[in-house]
Coordinates of C-alpha atoms in Angstrom, one line a residue:
M251 CA 36.0 328.4 162.2
S252 CA 34.3 329.0 158.8
T253 CA 31.5 326.8 157.5
I254 CA 33.8 325.4 154.8
T255 CA 36.7 324.8 157.2
E256 CA 34.4 323.0 159.6
C257 CA 33.0 320.9 156.8
L258 CA 36.4 319.9 155.4
S259 CA 37.6 319.0 158.9
Q260 CA 35.1 316.1 158.9
V261 CA 36.3 314.8 155.5
R262 CA 39.0 312.1 155.0
L263 CA 40.6 310.7 151.9
G264 CA 39.7 307.3 150.6
E265 CA 41.8 304.9 148.6
P266 CA 42.5 306.3 145.1
Q267 CA 41.0 304.9 142.0
V268 CA 43.0 305.1 138.7
H269 CA 42.2 304.8 135.0
H270 CA 44.8 305.9 132.5
N271 CA 45.9 309.4 133.4
L272 CA 43.0 310.2 135.7
V273 CA 43.0 309.6 139.5
L274 CA 40.0 309.9 141.7
F275 CA 40.4 310.3 145.5
P276 CA 37.1 309.6 147.3
L277 CA 36.2 312.1 149.9
I278 CA 34.6 310.3 152.9
A279 CA 32.3 312.3 155.1
E280 CA 32.1 311.6 158.8
K281 CA 28.7 313.3 159.0
S282 CA 26.1 313.3 156.3
A283 CA 22.3 313.4 155.8
E284 CA 19.7 312.3 153.4
P285 CA 19.1 315.1 150.8
H286 CA 16.0 317.1 151.3
Y287 CA 16.1 318.2 147.6
L288 CA 15.6 316.6 144.2
L289 CA 18.4 316.7 141.6
L290 CA 17.8 318.3 138.2
D291 CA 17.5 315.1 136.2
E292 CA 15.1 313.6 138.6
A293 CA 12.9 316.7 138.7
L294 CA 12.8 316.9 134.9
A295 CA 12.0 313.2 134.6
R296 CA 9.1 313.6 137.1
G297 CA 7.7 316.4 135.0
C298 CA 7.5 318.7 138.0
A299 CA 10.2 321.1 136.8
R300 CA 11.1 322.7 133.5
V301 CA 13.7 325.1 132.0
T302 CA 12.9 327.7 129.4
E303 CA 14.3 330.8 127.8
V304 CA 13.4 333.9 129.9
S305 CA 11.3 335.3 127.1
E306 CA 10.4 334.7 123.4
S307 CA 13.5 336.7 122.4
G308 CA 15.7 335.0 125.0
S309 CA 18.8 336.1 126.9
V310 CA 22.2 334.4 126.5
P311 CA 23.3 334.6 130.2
E312 CA 19.9 333.8 131.8
L313 CA 17.3 331.0 131.8
R314 CA 14.0 330.5 133.7
F315 CA 13.7 327.5 136.0
V316 CA 10.2 326.6 137.0
N317 CA 9.9 324.3 140.0
E318 CA 6.5 322.9 140.6
C319 CA 7.9 320.1 142.7
D320 CA 7.1 319.7 146.5
R321 CA 10.8 319.9 147.2
P322 CA 13.7 322.2 146.2
V323 CA 15.7 321.2 143.2
L324 CA 19.6 321.3 143.2
L325 CA 21.1 322.4 140.0
L326 CA 24.9 321.7 139.8
D327 CA 27.6 324.1 138.7
G328 CA 28.5 323.2 135.1
E329 CA 25.4 321.0 134.4
E330 CA 24.5 321.3 130.7
L331 CA 21.0 322.0 129.4
V332 CA 20.3 321.4 125.7
G333 CA 17.6 322.7 123.3
T334 CA 15.7 325.9 122.7
K335 CA 17.8 328.6 121.2
Q336 CA 21.3 327.4 122.3
N337 CA 22.9 325.0 124.8
R338 CA 23.9 326.4 128.2
I339 CA 25.7 325.4 131.4
L340 CA 25.0 326.5 135.0
N341 CA 27.3 329.2 136.2
L342 CA 27.2 328.0 139.8
T343 CA 25.2 325.7 142.0
V344 CA 21.6 326.8 142.7
M345 CA 19.0 325.5 145.1
A346 CA 15.7 326.3 143.3
P347 CA 12.8 326.7 145.9
A348 CA 9.7 324.5 145.6
H349 CA 6.7 325.9 143.8
K350 CA 8.6 328.9 142.5
S351 CA 10.0 330.2 139.3
I352 CA 13.5 331.8 139.3
I353 CA 16.0 333.2 136.8
I354 CA 19.2 331.2 136.8
P355 CA 22.7 332.4 135.5
V356 CA 24.1 330.4 132.7
S357 CA 26.8 330.5 129.9
C358 CA 26.4 329.5 126.3
V359 CA 28.3 326.5 125.1
E360 CA 27.0 326.6 121.5
A361 CA 28.2 329.8 119.8
G362 CA 26.8 329.3 116.3
R363 CA 23.1 328.8 117.0
W364 CA 20.4 331.1 118.0
Q365 CA 17.3 329.3 116.8
A366 CA 14.7 327.5 118.9
E367 CA 14.8 323.7 118.6
S368 CA 12.3 323.1 121.4
A369 CA 10.0 324.9 123.9
D370 CA 11.9 323.6 126.9
F371 CA 15.4 322.5 127.7
A372 CA 16.4 318.9 128.4
S373 CA 19.3 317.8 130.5
A374 CA 22.4 316.7 128.6
K375 CA 23.1 314.4 131.6
R376 CA 26.7 315.7 131.8
A377 CA 28.7 318.6 133.2
H378 CA 31.0 321.0 131.5
Y379 CA 34.6 319.9 131.3
A380 CA 36.6 320.6 134.5
A381 CA 39.1 323.1 133.1
G382 CA 36.2 325.2 131.7
R383 CA 34.4 325.0 135.1
A384 CA 37.5 326.3 136.8
S385 CA 37.9 329.3 134.5
K386 CA 34.2 330.0 134.7
A387 CA 34.3 329.9 138.5
A388 CA 36.9 332.6 138.6
H389 CA 34.9 334.7 136.2
V390 CA 31.8 334.4 138.2
S391 CA 33.6 335.3 141.5
A392 CA 34.9 338.5 139.8
S393 CA 31.5 339.3 138.4
L394 CA 29.9 339.0 141.9
R395 CA 32.6 341.1 143.4
N396 CA 32.5 343.8 140.8
S397 CA 28.9 344.1 139.8
G398 CA 26.8 341.8 141.9
T399 CA 26.0 339.6 138.9
R400 CA 26.9 335.9 138.3
R401 CA 28.1 336.2 134.8
S402 CA 31.0 334.4 133.1
D403 CA 33.3 335.9 130.5
Q404 CA 31.2 334.6 127.7
S405 CA 33.8 335.3 125.0
A406 CA 36.4 333.4 127.0
V407 CA 34.1 330.4 127.3
W408 CA 33.5 330.3 123.6
Q409 CA 37.2 330.7 122.8
D410 CA 38.2 327.9 125.2
I411 CA 35.6 325.6 123.7
S412 CA 36.9 326.4 120.2
E413 CA 40.5 325.7 121.1
K414 CA 39.7 322.5 122.9
S415 CA 37.4 321.3 120.1
E416 CA 40.2 321.8 117.6
R417 CA 42.7 319.9 119.7
M418 CA 40.2 317.0 120.2
Q419 CA 39.2 317.0 116.5
A420 CA 35.6 317.5 117.4
H421 CA 33.7 319.6 114.8
S422 CA 30.2 321.0 115.0
G423 CA 28.3 323.2 112.6
S424 CA 27.0 325.2 115.6
E425 CA 30.3 325.1 117.5
A426 CA 28.7 323.1 120.3
A427 CA 30.8 321.7 123.2
A428 CA 28.6 318.6 122.9
A429 CA 30.6 317.5 119.8
M430 CA 33.6 316.7 122.0
Y431 CA 31.6 314.4 124.2
Q432 CA 30.1 312.7 121.1
Q433 CA 33.5 312.4 119.3
H434 CA 35.1 310.7 122.3
R435 CA 32.1 308.7 123.6
A436 CA 33.8 305.3 123.7
S437 CA 36.8 306.6 125.7
L438 CA 34.5 308.5 128.1
D439 CA 32.5 305.3 128.7
D440 CA 35.6 303.5 129.6
F441 CA 36.4 306.1 132.2
L442 CA 32.9 305.9 133.6
Q443 CA 33.1 302.1 134.0
A444 CA 36.4 302.5 135.9
F445 CA 35.2 304.6 138.8
Q446 CA 32.6 303.6 141.3
P447 CA 31.4 305.3 144.6
V448 CA 32.5 303.8 147.9
E449 CA 30.7 303.6 151.2
E450 CA 30.2 307.0 152.9
Q451 CA 31.7 308.8 149.9
A452 CA 30.3 312.4 149.7
G453 CA 32.8 313.9 147.2
A454 CA 35.6 313.3 144.8
M455 CA 39.0 314.9 144.1
F456 CA 40.6 314.4 140.7
A457 CA 44.2 314.4 139.4
V458 CA 45.1 314.5 135.7
N459 CA 48.6 313.7 134.5
G460 CA 49.8 313.6 138.1
R461 CA 48.4 317.0 139.1
I462 CA 45.5 317.7 141.4
V463 CA 43.0 319.7 139.4
G464 CA 39.8 320.0 141.4
L465 CA 37.2 318.6 143.8
D466 CA 33.5 318.4 144.4
L467 CA 31.9 317.7 147.8
F468 CA 28.2 317.3 148.7
D469 CA 26.2 317.1 151.9
S470 CA 25.1 313.5 151.2
P471 CA 26.6 310.3 149.7
A472 CA 23.4 309.8 147.9
T473 CA 23.9 313.1 146.0
L474 CA 27.5 312.1 145.1
S475 CA 26.4 308.7 143.9
N476 CA 23.8 310.2 141.6
L477 CA 26.2 312.9 140.2
L478 CA 29.5 310.9 140.1
D479 CA 29.2 310.0 136.4
K480 CA 28.8 313.7 135.5
L481 CA 31.9 314.6 137.5
V482 CA 34.0 311.7 136.1
E483 CA 33.0 312.6 132.6
S484 CA 33.8 316.3 133.2
Y485 CA 37.4 315.5 134.4
A486 CA 37.8 312.6 131.9
L487 CA 37.3 314.9 128.9
D488 CA 40.3 316.9 130.1
A489 CA 42.3 313.7 130.7
I490 CA 41.7 312.6 127.2
D491 CA 42.5 316.0 125.9
T492 CA 45.9 316.1 127.7
M493 CA 46.9 312.4 127.6
Q494 CA 50.7 312.3 128.0
A495 CA 53.1 309.5 127.3
G496 CA 54.2 307.9 130.6
S497 CA 51.5 309.7 132.6
E498 CA 49.4 306.6 133.4
G499 CA 49.5 305.7 137.1
A500 CA 52.0 308.5 137.7
A501 CA 52.5 309.8 141.3
T502 CA 50.1 312.7 142.0
D503 CA 50.3 315.9 144.0
D504 CA 49.4 315.4 147.6
P505 CA 45.6 315.5 147.8
Q506 CA 45.7 316.6 151.4
V507 CA 47.4 319.8 150.4
M508 CA 44.4 320.6 148.1
L509 CA 42.0 320.0 151.0
D510 CA 44.1 322.2 153.3
D511 CA 44.4 325.0 150.7
T512 CA 40.6 324.9 150.2
A513 CA 40.0 325.0 153.9
R514 CA 42.3 328.1 154.2
A515 CA 41.0 329.9 151.1
A516 CA 39.5 333.4 151.6
V517 CA 35.7 333.4 151.4
E518 CA 33.2 336.0 150.2
C519 CA 29.5 335.5 150.9
F520 CA 26.6 336.6 148.8
P521 CA 22.9 336.0 148.9
A522 CA 22.1 333.0 146.6
V523 CA 19.9 333.1 143.5
G524 CA 17.5 330.6 145.2
E525 CA 17.8 329.2 148.7
G526 CA 20.9 329.7 150.9
E527 CA 24.1 331.6 150.4
D528 CA 26.7 331.7 147.7
L529 CA 30.3 331.5 149.0
R530 CA 33.1 332.3 146.6
L531 CA 36.6 330.9 147.3
H532 CA 39.9 332.6 146.6
G533 CA 43.4 331.3 147.2
E534 CA 46.8 330.9 145.7
R535 CA 46.1 329.3 142.4
L536 CA 42.7 328.2 143.7
T537 CA 39.2 329.2 142.8
G538 CA 35.7 327.8 143.5
G539 CA 32.4 328.3 145.3
A540 CA 30.0 326.7 147.7
L541 CA 26.3 326.7 148.2
V542 CA 25.5 326.8 152.0
K543 CA 22.1 326.6 153.6
D544 CA 21.4 326.6 157.3
N545 CA 25.1 326.5 158.0
R546 CA 25.4 323.3 156.0
V547 CA 27.6 323.0 152.9
I548 CA 25.3 321.6 150.2
H549 CA 27.9 321.6 147.5
L550 CA 31.5 322.8 147.4
C551 CA 33.7 322.9 144.3
A552 CA 37.3 324.0 144.2
F553 CA 39.8 324.1 141.3
R554 CA 43.5 324.6 140.8
L555 CA 44.0 327.4 138.4
Q556 CA 46.6 326.7 135.7
V557 CA 49.0 329.3 134.3
R558 CA 48.4 329.8 130.6
G559 CA 51.4 328.7 128.6
S560 CA 53.1 327.0 131.4
A561 CA 54.0 323.3 131.6
A562 CA 51.0 322.9 133.9
D563 CA 48.6 324.4 131.4
H564 CA 46.1 321.7 130.4
G565 CA 46.1 322.9 126.8
G566 CA 49.8 323.3 126.6
S567 CA 51.4 326.1 124.7
R568 CA 52.0 323.7 121.7
F569 CA 48.3 323.7 121.2
A570 CA 47.8 327.5 121.3
R571 CA 45.8 329.0 118.5
A572 CA 46.1 332.7 117.5
S573 CA 43.1 332.8 115.2
Q574 CA 40.4 335.3 115.9
R575 CA 36.9 334.1 116.5
R576 CA 34.3 335.1 114.0
S577 CA 31.4 337.3 114.9
R578 CA 28.9 335.6 117.3
W579 CA 25.3 335.8 118.1
R580 CA 24.8 338.3 121.0
H581 CA 21.3 338.8 122.4

């Protein structure tokens, strides 16, 4: 039995929570432990960790994470960092070792800026929207398989942000994904207030417009509790983007099928950037990854891949845009 299969065998579904067209299924863990690590926001707030460009000139797909804390720091797939030359998101989950500096793989989510605003990055206290995390996960898996790197398809990331921003009428002079969260802040806050962690909840699965779209599972309910707002906001932005008449409270796909498909997914294993191992998941219309340390799943994320242009496509073909992107900063 694989590590992921064994982990999911100890997870059961809780009672769903619903707000508009977003459904959250709590993932209840039979076995859990107190986290031995700090989370990004806590480490930055304590002042024992910082994130910088890799050099004065910078590099779009890489940042430097300096951990001076006495414990490892967990950086979540999709977490957004803002400042310095341009805003970035984590390409996958990383466990940064204590008292070490490492280079972390990231993607740019602000295409029109390459000018330092600060010496260090700050946490945006949010994660990239779920549909973007799903596409990125597939890109990173392909990159690891083909070249041993953890890079996304940066042009595709920019293109997706541009199309989503247009649909959501969120405009930014630097083409930053942040504008979408700012434009829809009141609606996102309503979603955040609607979802609360339950006892022993270590993860969450989400459905948008009646379709299961993804899940995140952690090794500790404490970790889930601290990160739930970021996850809800990530999926809520997609829910707002794709709100459909009559979709509120609609019956969803069977969440157990998503758990079973994730447990059966093919897995490739790679040495992690920091501590542990990076596992990449591949299945029928499923992609994702997991960080495993000492045979324990620290974080697992899995997403349903949507077929572009189909009725299931989050953007919908009616929103497609054929315009070419202008030239971008590349360093």
